[in-house]
Amino acid sequence: MTTETNSVLNTVKEAFAPVTEAFTKLQNLEVPEAAREFVKKQAETAKVRAADIHAGSEKVTAAIETAVAGSVSEVAKISRNIQQALFQDTEAFFAGIDKLASAKSLSEAAQIQSDMVRARGEVLVSRAKATTEYLGKLVTDGAKTAQDNFSKVYSKTA
């Protein structure tokens, strides 16, 4: 049985001898200089592109931070303006009540009431105009900021 096993083993070795020889030669095969340079060049290009992608993602993050910070600042400003308007309205209301309380006749009270309504109307018109101008400026500035941020982010790819 040992002879038969050795015989089978020798037959398998002989059958695979060309494959074994090819692997041996492959291990000692010298890679041409041009192929090595090509691989090095491609690796360097990949590193540069990875760095560009990283820099681009940093720019996108910075653009988002700028936009969010600007938005938070504007929201705070709007909130303060609303609070100020409510305070002014409250002051005007109590001042009006004080004036009405000081009226000595019904006609004087009517005149005070009429003046208060007209003054409040003028304030509302003034606020509406200021709000429209402010929102227009805010939209324009926001669009400009977004355009600037995107041009910074995509300037490398163009």
CSV table of C-alpha atoms in Angstrom, one decimal:
chain,number,residue,atom,x,y,z
A,1,MET,CA,0.0,0.0,0.0
A,2,THR,CA,2.9,2.4,0.6
A,3,THR,CA,4.2,1.8,-2.9
A,4,GLU,CA,0.7,2.5,-4.3
A,5,THR,CA,0.5,5.7,-2.2
A,6,ASN,CA,3.9,6.9,-3.3
A,7,SER,CA,3.0,6.1,-6.9
A,8,VAL,CA,-0.2,8.1,-6.7
A,9,LEU,CA,1.7,11.0,-5.0
A,10,ASN,CA,4.3,11.0,-7.6
A,11,THR,CA,1.7,11.0,-10.3
A,12,VAL,CA,-0.1,14.0,-8.7
A,13,LYS,CA,3.3,15.8,-8.3
A,14,GLU,CA,4.1,15.2,-12.0
A,15,ALA,CA,0.6,16.4,-13.1
A,16,PHE,CA,0.9,19.6,-11.1
A,17,ALA,CA,4.6,20.2,-11.9
A,18,PRO,CA,3.9,22.8,-14.6
A,19,VAL,CA,1.6,24.7,-12.1
A,20,THR,CA,4.2,24.5,-9.3
A,21,GLU,CA,6.9,25.7,-11.7
A,22,ALA,CA,4.7,28.6,-12.9
A,23,PHE,CA,4.1,29.7,-9.3
A,24,THR,CA,7.8,29.5,-8.6
A,25,LYS,CA,8.6,31.7,-11.6
A,26,LEU,CA,5.8,34.0,-10.8
A,27,GLN,CA,7.3,34.7,-7.3
A,28,ASN,CA,10.6,35.6,-8.9
A,29,LEU,CA,9.0,37.6,-11.8
A,30,GLU,CA,10.3,41.1,-12.0
A,31,VAL,CA,7.7,43.8,-12.4
A,32,PRO,CA,8.6,46.3,-15.1
A,33,GLU,CA,9.6,49.8,-14.1
A,34,ALA,CA,6.7,51.3,-16.1
A,35,ALA,CA,4.2,49.2,-14.2
A,36,ARG,CA,5.6,50.2,-10.9
A,37,GLU,CA,5.6,53.9,-11.9
A,38,PHE,CA,2.0,53.6,-13.1
A,39,VAL,CA,0.9,52.1,-9.7
A,40,LYS,CA,2.8,54.8,-7.8
A,41,LYS,CA,1.3,57.6,-10.0
A,42,GLN,CA,-2.3,56.2,-9.5
A,43,ALA,CA,-1.7,55.9,-5.7
A,44,GLU,CA,-0.5,59.5,-5.6
A,45,THR,CA,-3.5,60.7,-7.6
A,46,ALA,CA,-5.9,58.8,-5.3
A,47,LYS,CA,-4.2,60.4,-2.3
A,48,VAL,CA,-4.6,63.9,-3.8
A,49,ARG,CA,-8.3,63.2,-4.7
A,50,ALA,CA,-8.9,62.0,-1.1
A,51,ALA,CA,-7.3,65.1,0.2
A,52,ASP,CA,-9.5,67.2,-2.1
A,53,ILE,CA,-12.6,65.4,-1.0
A,54,HIS,CA,-11.7,65.9,2.6
A,55,ALA,CA,-11.0,69.6,2.0
A,56,GLY,CA,-14.3,69.9,0.2
A,57,SER,CA,-16.2,68.3,3.0
A,58,GLU,CA,-14.5,70.7,5.4
A,59,LYS,CA,-15.7,73.6,3.2
A,60,VAL,CA,-19.2,72.2,3.2
A,61,THR,CA,-19.2,71.9,7.0
A,62,ALA,CA,-17.9,75.4,7.3
A,63,ALA,CA,-20.6,76.7,5.0
A,64,ILE,CA,-23.2,74.9,7.0
A,65,GLU,CA,-21.8,76.3,10.2
A,66,THR,CA,-21.8,79.8,8.7
A,67,ALA,CA,-25.4,79.5,7.5
A,68,VAL,CA,-26.6,78.0,10.8
A,69,ALA,CA,-24.8,80.7,12.9
A,70,GLY,CA,-26.2,83.4,10.7
A,71,SER,CA,-29.7,81.9,11.0
A,72,VAL,CA,-29.4,81.7,14.8
A,73,SER,CA,-28.3,85.3,15.0
A,74,GLU,CA,-31.2,86.4,12.8
A,75,VAL,CA,-33.7,84.4,14.8
A,76,ALA,CA,-32.4,86.1,18.0
A,77,LYS,CA,-32.6,89.5,16.3
A,78,ILE,CA,-36.2,88.9,15.2
A,79,SER,CA,-37.1,87.6,18.6
A,80,ARG,CA,-35.7,90.8,20.2
A,81,ASN,CA,-37.5,93.0,17.8
A,82,ILE,CA,-40.8,91.2,18.5
A,83,GLN,CA,-40.3,91.6,22.2
A,84,GLN,CA,-39.5,95.3,21.8
A,85,ALA,CA,-42.6,95.8,19.6
A,86,LEU,CA,-44.8,94.0,22.2
A,87,PHE,CA,-43.3,96.2,25.0
A,88,GLN,CA,-43.9,99.4,22.9
A,89,ASP,CA,-47.5,98.3,22.3
A,90,THR,CA,-48.1,97.6,26.0
A,91,GLU,CA,-46.6,101.0,26.9
A,92,ALA,CA,-48.8,102.8,24.2
A,93,PHE,CA,-51.9,100.9,25.5
A,94,PHE,CA,-51.3,102.0,29.1
A,95,ALA,CA,-50.4,105.6,28.0
A,96,GLY,CA,-53.7,105.6,26.1
A,97,ILE,CA,-55.7,104.4,29.1
A,98,ASP,CA,-54.0,107.1,31.1
A,99,LYS,CA,-54.9,109.8,28.6
A,100,LEU,CA,-58.5,108.5,28.3
A,101,ALA,CA,-58.7,108.6,32.1
A,102,SER,CA,-57.7,112.2,32.1
A,103,ALA,CA,-60.4,113.3,29.6
A,104,LYS,CA,-62.9,115.7,31.1
A,105,SER,CA,-65.6,115.3,28.4
A,106,LEU,CA,-66.9,112.6,26.1
A,107,SER,CA,-65.8,114.6,23.0
A,108,GLU,CA,-62.3,114.9,24.5
A,109,ALA,CA,-62.3,111.1,25.1
A,110,ALA,CA,-63.4,110.5,21.5
A,111,GLN,CA,-60.6,112.7,20.2
A,112,ILE,CA,-58.0,111.0,22.4
A,113,GLN,CA,-59.3,107.6,21.2
A,114,SER,CA,-59.3,108.7,17.6
A,115,ASP,CA,-55.7,110.0,17.9
A,116,MET,CA,-54.6,106.7,19.6
A,117,VAL,CA,-56.2,104.6,16.8
A,118,ARG,CA,-54.5,106.8,14.1
A,119,ALA,CA,-51.1,106.6,15.9
A,120,ARG,CA,-51.4,102.8,16.3
A,121,GLY,CA,-52.3,102.5,12.6
A,122,GLU,CA,-49.2,104.6,11.6
A,123,VAL,CA,-47.0,102.4,13.9
A,124,LEU,CA,-48.4,99.2,12.2
A,125,VAL,CA,-47.8,100.6,8.7
A,126,SER,CA,-44.3,101.6,9.7
A,127,ARG,CA,-43.6,98.1,11.2
A,128,ALA,CA,-45.1,96.4,8.1
A,129,LYS,CA,-42.8,98.4,5.8
A,130,ALA,CA,-39.7,97.8,8.0
A,131,THR,CA,-40.5,94.1,8.2
A,132,THR,CA,-40.9,93.8,4.4
A,133,GLU,CA,-37.6,95.6,3.9
A,134,TYR,CA,-35.9,93.5,6.5
A,135,LEU,CA,-37.2,90.2,5.1
A,136,GLY,CA,-36.2,91.3,1.6
A,137,LYS,CA,-32.7,92.1,2.8
A,138,LEU,CA,-32.6,88.8,4.8
A,139,VAL,CA,-33.6,86.7,1.7
A,140,THR,CA,-31.1,88.6,-0.5
A,141,ASP,CA,-28.3,88.2,2.0
A,142,GLY,CA,-29.1,84.6,2.6
A,143,ALA,CA,-29.1,83.8,-1.1
A,144,LYS,CA,-25.8,85.7,-1.5
A,145,THR,CA,-24.3,83.8,1.4
A,146,ALA,CA,-25.5,80.5,0.1
A,147,GLN,CA,-24.2,81.3,-3.4
A,148,ASP,CA,-20.8,82.3,-2.0
A,149,ASN,CA,-20.5,79.2,0.2
A,150,PHE,CA,-21.4,76.9,-2.6
A,151,SER,CA,-18.9,78.6,-5.0
A,152,LYS,CA,-16.2,78.2,-2.3
A,153,VAL,CA,-17.1,74.5,-1.9
A,154,TYR,CA,-17.3,73.7,-5.6
A,155,SER,CA,-14.4,75.9,-6.8
A,156,LYS,CA,-12.0,72.9,-6.8
A,157,THR,CA,-14.3,70.8,-8.9
A,158,ALA,CA,-14.9,73.4,-11.6
